[in-house]
PDB file of C-alpha atoms and ligand atoms in Angstrom:
ATOM      1  CA  MET A 131       0.037  -0.012  -0.050  1.00  0.00           C
ATOM      2  CA  SER A 132       1.120   3.500  -0.654  1.00  0.00           C
ATOM      3  CA  GLY A 133      -0.589   6.563   0.479  1.00  0.00           C
ATOM      4  CA  GLU A 134      -0.809  10.446  -0.629  1.00  0.00           C
ATOM      5  CA  GLY A 135      -2.318  13.563   0.922  1.00  0.00           C
ATOM      6  CA  ILE A 136      -1.904  17.290   0.913  1.00  0.00           C
ATOM      7  CA  GLY A 137      -2.095  20.232   3.376  1.00  0.00           C
ATOM      8  CA  PHE A 138      -2.868  23.831   2.194  1.00  0.00           C
ATOM      9  CA  GLY A 139      -0.514  26.829   2.841  1.00  0.00           C
ATOM     10  CA  LYS A 140      -1.992  29.566   4.826  1.00  0.00           C
ATOM     11  CA  ALA A 141      -1.916  33.364   5.607  1.00  0.00           C
ATOM     12  CA  ILE A 142      -2.873  34.852   8.743  1.00  0.00           C
ATOM     13  CA  LEU A 143      -5.038  37.817   8.073  1.00  0.00           C
ATOM     14  CA  PHE A 144      -5.215  39.043  11.606  1.00  0.00           C
ATOM     15  CA  ASN A 145      -3.650  38.591  14.913  1.00  0.00           C
ATOM     16  CA  GLU A 146      -0.743  36.436  14.536  1.00  0.00           C
ATOM     17  CA  HIS A 147       1.344  36.422  17.915  1.00  0.00           C
ATOM     18  CA  PHE A 148      -1.898  37.709  19.630  1.00  0.00           C
ATOM     19  CA  VAL A 149      -3.624  34.353  19.044  1.00  0.00           C
ATOM     20  CA  VAL A 150      -1.188  32.603  21.211  1.00  0.00           C
ATOM     21  CA  TYR A 151      -2.803  34.400  24.072  1.00  0.00           C
ATOM     22  CA  GLY A 152      -6.420  33.527  23.459  1.00  0.00           C
ATOM     23  CA  ILE A 153      -7.169  36.737  21.113  1.00  0.00           C
ATOM     24  CA  PRO A 154      -9.330  35.801  17.947  1.00  0.00           C
ATOM     25  CA  ALA A 155      -7.634  35.557  14.742  1.00  0.00           C
ATOM     26  CA  ILE A 156      -8.480  35.289  11.182  1.00  0.00           C
ATOM     27  CA  VAL A 157      -6.662  32.912   8.917  1.00  0.00           C
ATOM     28  CA  SER A 158      -7.347  31.985   5.183  1.00  0.00           C
ATOM     29  CA  ALA A 159      -5.814  28.757   3.656  1.00  0.00           C
ATOM     30  CA  ILE A 160      -4.515  29.529   0.185  1.00  0.00           C
ATOM     31  CA  ALA A 161      -4.721  27.396  -3.044  1.00  0.00           C
ATOM     32  CA  LYS A 162      -1.188  26.268  -2.869  1.00  0.00           C
ATOM     33  CA  TYR A 163      -0.263  22.803  -1.059  1.00  0.00           C
ATOM     34  CA  THR A 164       2.293  20.361   0.067  1.00  0.00           C
ATOM     35  CA  ARG A 165       1.912  16.816  -1.162  1.00  0.00           C
ATOM     36  CA  ALA A 166       3.145  13.919   0.737  1.00  0.00           C
ATOM     37  CA  LYS A 167       3.654  10.408  -0.531  1.00  0.00           C
ATOM     38  CA  VAL A 168       4.443   7.402   1.621  1.00  0.00           C
ATOM     39  CA  GLU A 169       6.003   4.292   0.221  1.00  0.00           C
ATOM     40  CA  PRO A 170       6.773   1.112   1.769  1.00  0.00           C
ATOM     41  CA  LYS A 171      10.369   0.239   2.606  1.00  0.00           C
ATOM     42  CA  GLU A 172      11.822  -2.781   3.830  1.00  0.00           C
ATOM     43  CA  LYS A 173      14.355  -1.027   6.299  1.00  0.00           C
ATOM     44  CA  ALA A 174      13.051  -0.038   9.584  1.00  0.00           C
ATOM     45  CA  GLY A 175      12.092   3.553  10.350  1.00  0.00           C
ATOM     46  CA  TRP A 176      11.207   6.620   8.279  1.00  0.00           C
ATOM     47  CA  THR A 177      13.314   8.354   5.482  1.00  0.00           C
ATOM     48  CA  ILE A 178      12.416  11.534   3.969  1.00  0.00           C
ATOM     49  CA  VAL A 179      12.990  12.921   0.303  1.00  0.00           C
ATOM     50  CA  ASP A 180      12.161  16.670   0.515  1.00  0.00           C
ATOM     51  CA  ASN A 181      11.501  17.920  -2.942  1.00  0.00           C
ATOM     52  CA  ARG A 182       9.530  21.085  -2.214  1.00  0.00           C
ATOM     53  CA  LYS A 183      10.684  24.170  -3.819  1.00  0.00           C
ATOM     54  CA  ALA A 184      12.147  26.599  -0.779  1.00  0.00           C
ATOM     55  CA  THR A 185      13.670  29.734   0.262  1.00  0.00           C
ATOM     56  CA  PRO A 186      17.536  29.028   0.326  1.00  0.00           C
ATOM     57  CA  ARG A 187      18.487  27.795   3.665  1.00  0.00           C
ATOM     58  CA  TYR A 188      14.896  27.115   4.855  1.00  0.00           C
ATOM     59  CA  LYS A 189      15.077  23.256   4.563  1.00  0.00           C
ATOM     60  CA  GLU A 190      18.792  23.195   6.130  1.00  0.00           C
ATOM     61  CA  ASP A 191      17.786  25.411   8.897  1.00  0.00           C
ATOM     62  CA  LYS A 192      14.770  23.363   9.837  1.00  0.00           C
ATOM     63  CA  ILE A 193      16.157  19.811   9.411  1.00  0.00           C
ATOM     64  CA  ASP A 194      16.256  18.974  12.995  1.00  0.00           C
ATOM     65  CA  GLN A 195      12.828  20.353  13.532  1.00  0.00           C
ATOM     66  CA  GLN A 196      11.443  18.282  10.842  1.00  0.00           C
ATOM     67  CA  LYS A 197      12.824  15.234  12.240  1.00  0.00           C
ATOM     68  CA  ASP A 198      11.383  16.014  15.755  1.00  0.00           C
ATOM     69  CA  SER A 199       8.167  16.838  14.152  1.00  0.00           C
ATOM     70  CA  ILE A 200       7.772  13.387  12.103  1.00  0.00           C
ATOM     71  CA  ASN A 201       8.821  11.592  15.142  1.00  0.00           C
ATOM     72  CA  ARG A 202       6.205  13.022  17.214  1.00  0.00           C
ATOM     73  CA  MET A 203       3.478  12.277  14.698  1.00  0.00           C
ATOM     74  CA  VAL A 204       4.564   8.670  14.085  1.00  0.00           C
ATOM     75  CA  LYS A 205       4.373   8.279  17.732  1.00  0.00           C
ATOM     76  CA  LYS A 206       1.078  10.153  18.500  1.00  0.00           C
ATOM     77  CA  MET A 207      -0.301   7.694  15.567  1.00  0.00           C
ATOM     78  CA  GLY A 208       1.163   4.862  17.457  1.00  0.00           C
ATOM     79  CA  LEU A 209       2.871   3.298  14.176  1.00  0.00           C
ATOM     80  CA  ASP A 210       5.230   0.551  14.344  1.00  0.00           C
ATOM     81  CA  LEU A 211       8.093   1.049  11.985  1.00  0.00           C
ATOM     82  CA  SER A 212      10.541  -1.390  13.522  1.00  0.00           C
ATOM     83  CA  LYS A 213      10.389  -3.968  11.108  1.00  0.00           C
ATOM     84  CA  ASN A 214       8.938  -2.388   7.945  1.00  0.00           C
ATOM     85  CA  GLY A 215       9.519   1.309   7.580  1.00  0.00           C
ATOM     86  CA  VAL A 216       8.251   4.147   5.122  1.00  0.00           C
ATOM     87  CA  GLU A 217       9.775   6.432   2.825  1.00  0.00           C
ATOM     88  CA  ILE A 218       8.108   9.887   2.806  1.00  0.00           C
ATOM     89  CA  THR A 219       8.361  12.201  -0.276  1.00  0.00           C
ATOM     90  CA  LEU A 220       7.464  15.769  -0.173  1.00  0.00           C
ATOM     91  CA  GLU A 221       6.585  17.979  -3.147  1.00  0.00           C
ATOM     92  CA  GLY A 222       3.576  20.213  -4.436  1.00  0.00           C
ATOM     93  CA  ASN A 223       3.246  23.725  -5.441  1.00  0.00           C
ATOM     94  CA  LEU A 224       3.564  25.656  -2.081  1.00  0.00           C
ATOM     95  CA  TYR A 225       6.818  27.382  -2.137  1.00  0.00           C
ATOM     96  CA  VAL A 226       8.259  26.807   1.184  1.00  0.00           C
ATOM     97  CA  ALA A 227       9.089  29.993   3.170  1.00  0.00           C
ATOM     98  CA  SER A 228       8.604  31.404   6.785  1.00  0.00           C
ATOM     99  CA  GLY A 229       5.092  32.544   7.581  1.00  0.00           C
ATOM    100  CA  ILE A 230       3.233  30.676   4.975  1.00  0.00           C
ATOM    101  CA  GLY A 231       2.196  27.536   7.074  1.00  0.00           C
ATOM    102  CA  ALA A 232       4.950  25.461   5.171  1.00  0.00           C
ATOM    103  CA  SER A 233       5.353  23.493   8.402  1.00  0.00           C
ATOM    104  CA  ALA A 234       1.793  22.978   9.107  1.00  0.00           C
ATOM    105  CA  ALA A 235       1.081  21.978   5.387  1.00  0.00           C
ATOM    106  CA  SER A 236       3.693  19.422   5.531  1.00  0.00           C
ATOM    107  CA  CYS A 237       2.418  17.880   8.920  1.00  0.00           C
ATOM    108  CA  VAL A 238      -0.820  17.795   7.488  1.00  0.00           C
ATOM    109  CA  ALA A 239       0.004  16.322   4.358  1.00  0.00           C
ATOM    110  CA  ILE A 240       2.212  13.715   6.071  1.00  0.00           C
ATOM    111  CA  THR A 241      -0.559  12.758   8.509  1.00  0.00           C
ATOM    112  CA  ARG A 242      -2.846  12.287   5.523  1.00  0.00           C
ATOM    113  CA  ALA A 243      -0.594  10.078   3.561  1.00  0.00           C
ATOM    114  CA  LEU A 244       0.233   7.901   6.554  1.00  0.00           C
ATOM    115  CA  SER A 245      -3.170   7.587   7.248  1.00  0.00           C
ATOM    116  CA  LYS A 246      -3.858   6.174   3.781  1.00  0.00           C
ATOM    117  CA  HIS A 247      -1.017   4.007   3.820  1.00  0.00           C
ATOM    118  CA  PHE A 248      -1.778   2.317   7.157  1.00  0.00           C
ATOM    119  CA  GLN A 249      -5.605   2.238   6.284  1.00  0.00           C
ATOM    120  CA  LEU A 250      -6.112   4.408   9.334  1.00  0.00           C
ATOM    121  CA  ASP A 251      -9.134   6.268   7.916  1.00  0.00           C
ATOM    122  CA  TYR A 252      -8.637   9.426  10.154  1.00  0.00           C
ATOM    123  CA  SER A 253     -11.391  12.074  10.101  1.00  0.00           C
ATOM    124  CA  ASN A 254     -10.308  15.677   9.438  1.00  0.00           C
ATOM    125  CA  ASP A 255     -10.356  16.350  13.256  1.00  0.00           C
ATOM    126  CA  GLU A 256      -7.985  13.497  13.816  1.00  0.00           C
ATOM    127  CA  ILE A 257      -5.659  14.704  11.090  1.00  0.00           C
ATOM    128  CA  ASN A 258      -5.766  18.122  12.598  1.00  0.00           C
ATOM    129  CA  GLU A 259      -4.773  16.987  16.157  1.00  0.00           C
ATOM    130  CA  ILE A 260      -1.862  14.827  14.762  1.00  0.00           C
ATOM    131  CA  ALA A 261      -0.495  17.602  12.668  1.00  0.00           C
ATOM    132  CA  TYR A 262      -0.920  19.913  15.809  1.00  0.00           C
ATOM    133  CA  GLU A 263       1.483  17.243  17.544  1.00  0.00           C
ATOM    134  CA  GLY A 264       3.841  17.761  14.530  1.00  0.00           C
ATOM    135  CA  GLU A 265       3.805  21.397  14.671  1.00  0.00           C
ATOM    136  CA  LYS A 266       5.189  21.229  18.146  1.00  0.00           C
ATOM    137  CA  GLY A 267       8.305  20.158  16.797  1.00  0.00           C
ATOM    138  CA  TYR A 268       8.734  23.369  14.761  1.00  0.00           C
ATOM    139  CA  HIS A 269       7.247  25.761  17.126  1.00  0.00           C
ATOM    140  CA  GLY A 270       7.198  24.382  20.804  1.00  0.00           C
ATOM    141  CA  THR A 271       3.770  25.643  21.701  1.00  0.00           C
ATOM    142  CA  PRO A 272       2.059  26.532  18.543  1.00  0.00           C
ATOM    143  CA  SER A 273      -1.489  28.117  18.906  1.00  0.00           C
ATOM    144  CA  GLY A 274      -3.015  25.522  16.517  1.00  0.00           C
ATOM    145  CA  ILE A 275      -4.045  27.967  13.874  1.00  0.00           C
ATOM    146  CA  ASP A 276      -1.797  26.878  11.080  1.00  0.00           C
ATOM    147  CA  ASN A 277      -2.594  23.382  11.144  1.00  0.00           C
ATOM    148  CA  THR A 278      -6.350  24.074  11.443  1.00  0.00           C
ATOM    149  CA  ALA A 279      -6.329  26.163   8.148  1.00  0.00           C
ATOM    150  CA  SER A 280      -4.023  23.591   6.663  1.00  0.00           C
ATOM    151  CA  THR A 281      -6.376  20.694   7.257  1.00  0.00           C
ATOM    152  CA  PHE A 282      -9.930  22.372   6.787  1.00  0.00           C
ATOM    153  CA  GLY A 283      -9.108  25.162   4.007  1.00  0.00           C
ATOM    154  CA  GLY A 284     -11.291  28.036   3.676  1.00  0.00           C
ATOM    155  CA  LEU A 285     -11.619  31.198   5.738  1.00  0.00           C
ATOM    156  CA  ILE A 286     -11.325  30.602   9.488  1.00  0.00           C
ATOM    157  CA  TRP A 287     -12.070  32.479  12.653  1.00  0.00           C
ATOM    158  CA  PHE A 288      -9.606  30.855  15.397  1.00  0.00           C
ATOM    159  CA  GLU A 289      -9.670  31.305  19.037  1.00  0.00           C
ATOM    160  CA  LYS A 290      -7.239  29.134  21.055  1.00  0.00           C
ATOM    161  CA  GLY A 291      -8.554  27.776  24.340  1.00  0.00           C
ATOM    162  CA  GLU A 292      -9.269  24.694  26.200  1.00  0.00           C
ATOM    163  CA  GLU A 293     -11.467  23.795  23.283  1.00  0.00           C
ATOM    164  CA  ASN A 294     -10.260  25.820  20.233  1.00  0.00           C
ATOM    165  CA  ILE A 295     -13.086  27.812  18.465  1.00  0.00           C
ATOM    166  CA  MET A 296     -12.984  27.353  14.814  1.00  0.00           C
ATOM    167  CA  ASP A 297     -15.616  29.201  12.818  1.00  0.00           C
ATOM    168  CA  LYS A 298     -15.940  29.112   8.858  1.00  0.00           C
ATOM    169  CA  ILE A 299     -16.268  32.782   7.548  1.00  0.00           C
ATOM    170  CA  ASN A 300     -18.032  32.406   4.277  1.00  0.00           C
ATOM    171  CA  LEU A 301     -17.111  34.977   1.473  1.00  0.00           C
ATOM    172  CA  GLN A 302     -19.438  35.513  -1.590  1.00  0.00           C
ATOM    173  CA  ASN A 303     -16.411  35.617  -3.799  1.00  0.00           C
ATOM    174  CA  PRO A 304     -12.972  34.934  -3.460  1.00  0.00           C
ATOM    175  CA  VAL A 305     -10.655  37.935  -2.885  1.00  0.00           C
ATOM    176  CA  GLU A 306      -7.130  38.622  -4.485  1.00  0.00           C
ATOM    177  CA  ILE A 307      -4.273  39.075  -2.388  1.00  0.00           C
ATOM    178  CA  VAL A 308      -0.525  39.236  -2.714  1.00  0.00           C
ATOM    179  CA  ILE A 309       2.120  37.514  -0.532  1.00  0.00           C
ATOM    180  CA  GLY A 310       5.604  39.010  -0.479  1.00  0.00           C
ATOM    181  CA  ASN A 311       8.452  36.841   0.547  1.00  0.00           C
ATOM    182  CA  THR A 312      11.338  38.960   2.302  1.00  0.00           C
ATOM    183  CA  GLY A 313      13.728  35.886   1.453  1.00  0.00           C
ATOM    184  CA  LYS A 314      14.687  35.913   5.033  1.00  0.00           C
ATOM    185  CA  VAL A 315      14.169  32.563   6.875  1.00  0.00           C
ATOM    186  CA  ALA A 316      12.558  33.484  10.294  1.00  0.00           C
ATOM    187  CA  ASN A 317      12.467  31.715  13.676  1.00  0.00           C
ATOM    188  CA  THR A 318       8.895  31.749  14.725  1.00  0.00           C
ATOM    189  CA  THR A 319       9.709  30.245  18.187  1.00  0.00           C
ATOM    190  CA  ALA A 320      12.175  33.013  18.826  1.00  0.00           C
ATOM    191  CA  ALA A 321       9.554  35.492  17.752  1.00  0.00           C
ATOM    192  CA  VAL A 322       7.063  34.064  19.983  1.00  0.00           C
ATOM    193  CA  ALA A 323       9.562  33.814  22.910  1.00  0.00           C
ATOM    194  CA  GLY A 324      10.378  37.983  22.441  1.00  0.00           C
ATOM    195  CA  VAL A 325       6.750  38.772  22.746  1.00  0.00           C
ATOM    196  CA  LYS A 326       6.404  36.872  25.947  1.00  0.00           C
ATOM    197  CA  GLU A 327       9.518  38.401  27.437  1.00  0.00           C
ATOM    198  CA  ARG A 328       8.487  41.950  26.476  1.00  0.00           C
ATOM    199  CA  ARG A 329       4.898  41.308  27.584  1.00  0.00           C
ATOM    200  CA  GLU A 330       6.046  40.522  31.008  1.00  0.00           C
ATOM    201  CA  LYS A 331       8.533  43.333  31.159  1.00  0.00           C
ATOM    202  CA  TYR A 332       5.871  45.909  29.771  1.00  0.00           C
ATOM    203  CA  PRO A 333       2.470  44.637  31.056  1.00  0.00           C
ATOM    204  CA  GLN A 334       0.587  47.995  30.783  1.00  0.00           C
ATOM    205  CA  LYS A 335       1.755  48.691  27.238  1.00  0.00           C
ATOM    206  CA  TYR A 336       1.173  45.380  25.992  1.00  0.00           C
ATOM    207  CA  ALA A 337      -2.274  44.978  27.640  1.00  0.00           C
ATOM    208  CA  GLU A 338      -3.460  47.866  25.617  1.00  0.00           C
ATOM    209  CA  ILE A 339      -2.036  46.840  22.431  1.00  0.00           C
ATOM    210  CA  PHE A 340      -3.808  43.193  22.882  1.00  0.00           C
ATOM    211  CA  ASP A 341      -7.037  45.058  23.796  1.00  0.00           C
ATOM    212  CA  ARG A 342      -6.923  46.836  20.510  1.00  0.00           C
ATOM    213  CA  ALA A 343      -6.013  43.715  18.540  1.00  0.00           C
ATOM    214  CA  GLU A 344      -8.927  41.873  20.029  1.00  0.00           C
ATOM    215  CA  ASN A 345     -11.206  44.674  18.631  1.00  0.00           C
ATOM    216  CA  ILE A 346      -9.760  44.660  15.434  1.00  0.00           C
ATOM    217  CA  ALA A 347     -10.464  41.085  14.971  1.00  0.00           C
ATOM    218  CA  TYR A 348     -14.255  41.657  15.541  1.00  0.00           C
ATOM    219  CA  LEU A 349     -14.308  44.498  13.255  1.00  0.00           C
ATOM    220  CA  ALA A 350     -12.364  42.634  10.606  1.00  0.00           C
ATOM    221  CA  ARG A 351     -14.877  39.745  10.763  1.00  0.00           C
ATOM    222  CA  ASP A 352     -17.653  42.448  10.191  1.00  0.00           C
ATOM    223  CA  ALA A 353     -15.674  43.838   7.330  1.00  0.00           C
ATOM    224  CA  LEU A 354     -15.365  40.421   5.777  1.00  0.00           C
ATOM    225  CA  GLN A 355     -19.154  39.592   6.150  1.00  0.00           C
ATOM    226  CA  ASP A 356     -20.109  42.704   4.584  1.00  0.00           C
ATOM    227  CA  GLU A 357     -17.406  42.587   1.840  1.00  0.00           C
ATOM    228  CA  ASP A 358     -16.016  45.852   2.824  1.00  0.00           C
ATOM    229  CA  TYR A 359     -12.582  45.631   1.692  1.00  0.00           C
ATOM    230  CA  LYS A 360     -11.526  49.298   2.216  1.00  0.00           C
ATOM    231  CA  GLU A 361     -12.440  48.803   5.838  1.00  0.00           C
ATOM    232  CA  LEU A 362     -10.572  45.595   6.027  1.00  0.00           C
ATOM    233  CA  GLY A 363      -7.515  47.225   4.337  1.00  0.00           C
ATOM    234  CA  LYS A 364      -7.574  49.765   6.983  1.00  0.00           C
ATOM    235  CA  LEU A 365      -7.811  47.262   9.854  1.00  0.00           C
ATOM    236  CA  MET A 366      -4.945  45.166   8.211  1.00  0.00           C
ATOM    237  CA  ASN A 367      -2.992  48.215   8.207  1.00  0.00           C
ATOM    238  CA  GLU A 368      -3.695  48.999  11.922  1.00  0.00           C
ATOM    239  CA  ASN A 369      -2.967  45.384  12.820  1.00  0.00           C
ATOM    240  CA  HIS A 370       0.516  45.590  11.155  1.00  0.00           C
ATOM    241  CA  LYS A 371       1.107  48.902  13.433  1.00  0.00           C
ATOM    242  CA  LEU A 372       0.184  46.797  16.378  1.00  0.00           C
ATOM    243  CA  LEU A 373       2.671  44.003  15.293  1.00  0.00           C
ATOM    244  CA  GLN A 374       5.441  46.505  14.821  1.00  0.00           C
ATOM    245  CA  GLN A 375       4.579  47.885  18.393  1.00  0.00           C
ATOM    246  CA  ILE A 376       5.213  44.183  19.646  1.00  0.00           C
ATOM    247  CA  GLU A 377       8.380  44.125  17.695  1.00  0.00           C
ATOM    248  CA  VAL A 378       7.972  41.299  15.354  1.00  0.00           C
ATOM    249  CA  SER A 379       8.298  43.359  12.229  1.00  0.00           C
ATOM    250  CA  SER A 380      11.416  43.830  10.160  1.00  0.00           C
ATOM    251  CA  ARG A 381      13.013  46.388   7.838  1.00  0.00           C
ATOM    252  CA  GLU A 382      12.075  44.245   4.729  1.00  0.00           C
ATOM    253  CA  LEU A 383       8.518  43.458   5.890  1.00  0.00           C
ATOM    254  CA  ASP A 384       8.093  47.358   6.404  1.00  0.00           C
ATOM    255  CA  PHE A 385       9.648  48.038   3.281  1.00  0.00           C
ATOM    256  CA  LEU A 386       7.311  45.577   1.375  1.00  0.00           C
ATOM    257  CA  VAL A 387       3.995  46.663   3.292  1.00  0.00           C
ATOM    258  CA  LYS A 388       4.863  50.290   2.257  1.00  0.00           C
ATOM    259  CA  LEU A 389       5.426  49.163  -1.132  1.00  0.00           C
ATOM    260  CA  ALA A 390       2.226  47.529  -1.357  1.00  0.00           C
ATOM    261  CA  ARG A 391       0.036  50.520  -0.198  1.00  0.00           C
ATOM    262  CA  ASP A 392       2.013  53.047  -2.424  1.00  0.00           C
ATOM    263  CA  GLN A 393       0.952  50.659  -5.216  1.00  0.00           C
ATOM    264  CA  GLY A 394      -2.895  50.646  -4.468  1.00  0.00           C
ATOM    265  CA  ALA A 395      -3.235  47.710  -2.132  1.00  0.00           C
ATOM    266  CA  TYR A 396      -6.203  48.478   0.238  1.00  0.00           C
ATOM    267  CA  GLY A 397      -4.045  47.196   3.059  1.00  0.00           C
ATOM    268  CA  ALA A 398      -0.924  45.374   4.053  1.00  0.00           C
ATOM    269  CA  LYS A 399       0.669  43.631   6.891  1.00  0.00           C
ATOM    270  CA  LEU A 400       3.274  40.992   8.005  1.00  0.00           C
ATOM    271  CA  THR A 401       1.853  37.555   8.041  1.00  0.00           C
ATOM    272  CA  GLY A 402       2.918  34.783  10.207  1.00  0.00           C
ATOM    273  CA  GLY A 403       5.620  34.753  12.781  1.00  0.00           C
ATOM    274  CA  GLY A 404       7.376  37.979  11.399  1.00  0.00           C
ATOM    275  CA  LEU A 405      11.154  38.848  11.844  1.00  0.00           C
ATOM    276  CA  GLY A 406      11.486  38.052   7.987  1.00  0.00           C
ATOM    277  CA  GLY A 407       9.290  35.506   6.203  1.00  0.00           C
ATOM    278  CA  ASN A 408       6.079  36.893   4.469  1.00  0.00           C
ATOM    279  CA  MET A 409       3.895  39.767   4.346  1.00  0.00           C
ATOM    280  CA  ILE A 410       0.378  39.903   2.756  1.00  0.00           C
ATOM    281  CA  ALA A 411      -1.336  42.792   0.656  1.00  0.00           C
ATOM    282  CA  LEU A 412      -5.200  42.941   0.014  1.00  0.00           C
ATOM    283  CA  THR A 413      -5.543  43.714  -3.618  1.00  0.00           C
ATOM    284  CA  PRO A 414      -9.317  43.063  -4.470  1.00  0.00           C
ATOM    285  CA  ASN A 415      -9.005  43.077  -8.288  1.00  0.00           C
ATOM    286  CA  LYS A 416      -6.727  41.645 -10.660  1.00  0.00           C
ATOM    287  CA  ASP A 417      -5.320  45.046 -11.893  1.00  0.00           C
ATOM    288  CA  ILE A 418      -4.178  46.041  -8.377  1.00  0.00           C
ATOM    289  CA  GLN A 419      -2.771  42.459  -7.603  1.00  0.00           C
ATOM    290  CA  GLU A 420      -0.648  42.764 -10.718  1.00  0.00           C
ATOM    291  CA  ARG A 421       0.469  46.101 -10.029  1.00  0.00           C
ATOM    292  CA  VAL A 422       1.768  45.296  -6.475  1.00  0.00           C
ATOM    293  CA  ALA A 423       3.388  41.507  -7.496  1.00  0.00           C
ATOM    294  CA  ASN A 424       5.194  43.180 -10.345  1.00  0.00           C
ATOM    295  CA  ALA A 425       6.448  46.128  -7.935  1.00  0.00           C
ATOM    296  CA  PHE A 426       7.644  43.395  -5.517  1.00  0.00           C
ATOM    297  CA  GLU A 427       9.408  41.612  -8.191  1.00  0.00           C
ATOM    298  CA  LYS A 428      10.807  44.806  -9.539  1.00  0.00           C
ATOM    299  CA  GLU A 429      12.483  45.188  -6.137  1.00  0.00           C
ATOM    300  CA  GLY A 430      14.035  41.700  -6.320  1.00  0.00           C
ATOM    301  CA  PHE A 431      11.322  40.005  -4.023  1.00  0.00           C
ATOM    302  CA  GLN A 432       9.121  36.867  -4.848  1.00  0.00           C
ATOM    303  CA  SER A 433       5.563  37.391  -5.103  1.00  0.00           C
ATOM    304  CA  LEU A 434       2.857  34.884  -4.750  1.00  0.00           C
ATOM    305  CA  ARG A 435      -0.494  36.063  -6.510  1.00  0.00           C
ATOM    306  CA  THR A 436      -3.301  34.289  -4.924  1.00  0.00           C
ATOM    307  CA  SER A 437      -6.681  34.534  -3.347  1.00  0.00           C
ATOM    308  CA  ILE A 438      -8.457  34.179   0.095  1.00  0.00           C
ATOM    309  CA  GLY A 439     -11.907  32.389   0.623  1.00  0.00           C
ATOM    310  CA  VAL A 440     -11.565  29.734  -1.999  1.00  0.00           C
ATOM    311  CA  THR A 441     -10.104  26.358  -0.762  1.00  0.00           C
ATOM    312  CA  ARG A 442     -12.316  24.090   1.058  1.00  0.00           C
ATOM    313  CA  GLY A 443     -11.306  21.262   3.120  1.00  0.00           C
ATOM    314  CA  SER A 444      -9.942  18.269   1.031  1.00  0.00           C
ATOM    315  CA  GLU A 445      -7.985  15.207   0.812  1.00  0.00           C
TER     316      GLU A 445
HETATM  317  O1  LIG B1159       5.398  31.560  11.304  1.00  0.00           O
HETATM  318  P1  LIG B1159       4.225  30.821  11.087  1.00  0.00           P
HETATM  319  O2  LIG B1159       3.738  30.975   9.802  1.00  0.00           O
HETATM  320  O3  LIG B1159       4.424  29.334  11.469  1.00  0.00           O
HETATM  321  O4  LIG B1159       2.919  31.512  12.106  1.00  0.00           O
HETATM  322  C1  LIG B1159       3.186  31.609  13.271  1.00  0.00           C
HETATM  323  C2  LIG B1159       1.990  32.178  14.115  1.00  0.00           C
HETATM  324  C3  LIG B1159       2.033  32.563  15.405  1.00  0.00           C
HETATM  325  O5  LIG B1159       0.940  33.325  15.681  1.00  0.00           O
HETATM  326  C4  LIG B1159       3.148  33.766  15.613  1.00  0.00           C
HETATM  327  C5  LIG B1159       2.488  31.366  16.165  1.00  0.00           C
HETATM  328  C6  LIG B1159       1.373  30.515  16.552  1.00  0.00           C
HETATM  329  O6  LIG B1159       1.600  29.336  16.984  1.00  0.00           O
HETATM  330  O7  LIG B1159       0.195  30.867  16.279  1.00  0.00           O
END
């Protein structure tokens, strides 16, 4: 038996970092995915062939984390690889970089492929739970937002709690975005740890920022439901300001955010862990999308033209 499965990439539209502390966040899967294939092999254990296209250094930097992640998932699934092992191959059209949910997409894809290979018939909820365990290999204490978007697809309101809240937000029409890649591999664990340290040091300042972030999430959900993209863009700009205040932006991210706004994006902000990685620009028609993406490319940055609100949960 062999098995295959995919996991979507994602972009956080609102409240990365704040989500770790239970503040609501909004995330969208994007129509790019990592695919995993699992083949039996005679030797014990697992091996991996990683054919994903990636930002230089990304795969090398994360190799130990990837190993820890796969071991965690194999353990959680209770697989016995002591006699016959598996070879896992990763591929797909998601260009692997920081901030785009690459680790979660690979965890979901691997879990789905192993589930097929071993005929475990996992539900999406089970896939999500195992992928969350795999995410711990990369992040330590992930909020769970990435694996949720990667498993279920679509646009999701997410709140971390004893029981996570995951509500679908349905859009009438998909909306164009551009994702700009700084080309810098970022360390999400370090970014999350930095926020924790500063929050403890400046409780009053951080409490105010976190309150506003919470407010923004509710306003953004209304704007999405009303398809009010001017308002949504303004809220993204404000969200970026809060992320700057908690010191997770970077020179390159701020540069791309400004460039996107100058080229007509309705709003722009960093997306994901920050300190490098990716940013997202709201460009709700093809012309603006093209203009922003071309401007990024002219400056030597990679851009991804995609949409939010399209992908659905899928195997
Ligand atoms: O850097 P990424 O794409 O893995 O996103 C991390 C999102 C954070 O909110 C910073 C961390 C988390 O666990 O939610």
